[in-house]
Amino acid sequence: MRASLMYGAGDVRVENVPDSVIKHPTDALVRITASCVCGTDLWPYASLKPEDGPARMGHEFIGIVEDTGSEVTTVERGDLVVSPWSISDNTCEFCREGLPSSCIHPQANFWDGEAEEGAQAEAIRVPLADGTLVKLPVAADSALIPSLLTLSDVFCTGYHAAVSGGVNERTRVTVIGDGAVGLMAVLSCKRLGAEQIVLMGRHQVRTDLGREFGATDVVSARGEEGVEAVRELTGGYGSHVVLEAVGTRPAYDQALGIIRPGGVISRVGAPQYEEAPIGIGSLFRHNIRLAGGPSPARAYIEGLLPDVLSGTIEPGKVFDATTDLDGVPTGYQDMADRRSLKVLIKP
């Protein structure tokens, strides 16, 4: 079968690889009908060392079950399913507490940690299929597929940022980052009834979509200028919640400048740093809390699914380009160059 592999920074290739096959009785074999390139894929695309490649790529997908192991009971051949970006049994102590991204089953993993599998491919072996996969009540060619695909990661990640920050109808929120996750955070804040949603971004096509998703204000400036603009919009005090959807140290520092006393900084942009201010002068003095983390997407899918199926929300609008497997390398470059927001792949 064909799959994408990253050999190093800027070097993505589509090649023939061994077919995915059932290995454990709890596995399912899924023929992928829709996947995508994630913003987090751009971090290794910018920095992967050749000695660390080639790496199978992709952690978001929808597909049709082609085969199942003898112990799989919740899905069967012919079912259309969506997978979250992490593998979990959905029964362990942490899964039951709503944290499947910390599942303790020996086969639990992030898809990016499965060396022989990847979602930017024609097929994939899904460990712990009963816990990981969610059956979809639509056909593979449904117009809802782009929106349903966001449930695998990006929508659930934006929603996790908002929930972790405690967003509600009394909340003034600032979202840092106009990538797909930031836009999904805006949509999530609107869904949760936030009073004010400030989107910080510099790309008008994206911020226009952010306004459509519910942003009440847009700030294009960064750094101190951006901080001052947000503070002016919030009566000088800053936002109750800042959702940081970038992952860089400057974005974190910007969040510190925007947050008001007693507020919450919720980070879902994968941090590209290990050290940042958290002491008396930054967080402690004003009772500022730090939240967020990897999205437990499996815990959110079923709760968000009805609004997607009904068309009440359309998170699939973040996809602004579609390609087949042959176009995946170009899709990476287009996203890295900000020519595309998020690329949908139809193998």
PDB file of C-alpha atoms in Angstrom, residues 21-29 67-70 72 107 125-129:
ATOM      1  CA  VAL A  21      -2.514  -6.275   8.817  1.00  0.00           C
ATOM      2  CA  ILE A  22      -4.297  -7.528  11.947  1.00  0.00           C
ATOM      3  CA  LYS A  23      -1.750  -8.416  14.638  1.00  0.00           C
ATOM      4  CA  HIS A  24      -3.816  -8.666  17.830  1.00  0.00           C
ATOM      5  CA  PRO A  25      -7.379  -9.885  18.486  1.00  0.00           C
ATOM      6  CA  THR A  26      -8.293  -6.358  19.588  1.00  0.00           C
ATOM      7  CA  ASP A  27      -7.131  -4.769  16.282  1.00  0.00           C
ATOM      8  CA  ALA A  28      -9.188  -3.475  13.384  1.00  0.00           C
ATOM      9  CA  LEU A  29      -7.965  -2.925   9.844  1.00  0.00           C
ATOM     10  CA  ASP A  67     -11.417  -6.561   9.023  1.00  0.00           C
ATOM     11  CA  THR A  68     -11.417  -7.010  12.801  1.00  0.00           C
ATOM     12  CA  GLY A  69      -9.678  -9.195  15.345  1.00  0.00           C
ATOM     13  CA  SER A  70     -11.638 -11.921  17.094  1.00  0.00           C
ATOM     14  CA  VAL A  72     -13.535  -6.660  18.617  1.00  0.00           C
ATOM     15  CA  GLN A 107      -0.975  -0.885  23.634  1.00  0.00           C
ATOM     16  CA  ARG A 125      -4.072  -1.065  11.719  1.00  0.00           C
ATOM     17  CA  VAL A 126      -5.971   0.258  14.739  1.00  0.00           C
ATOM     18  CA  PRO A 127      -4.964  -1.233  18.099  1.00  0.00           C
ATOM     19  CA  LEU A 128      -7.625  -1.320  20.829  1.00  0.00           C
ATOM     20  CA  ALA A 129     -10.302  -0.808  18.206  1.00  0.00           C
TER      21      ALA A 129
END
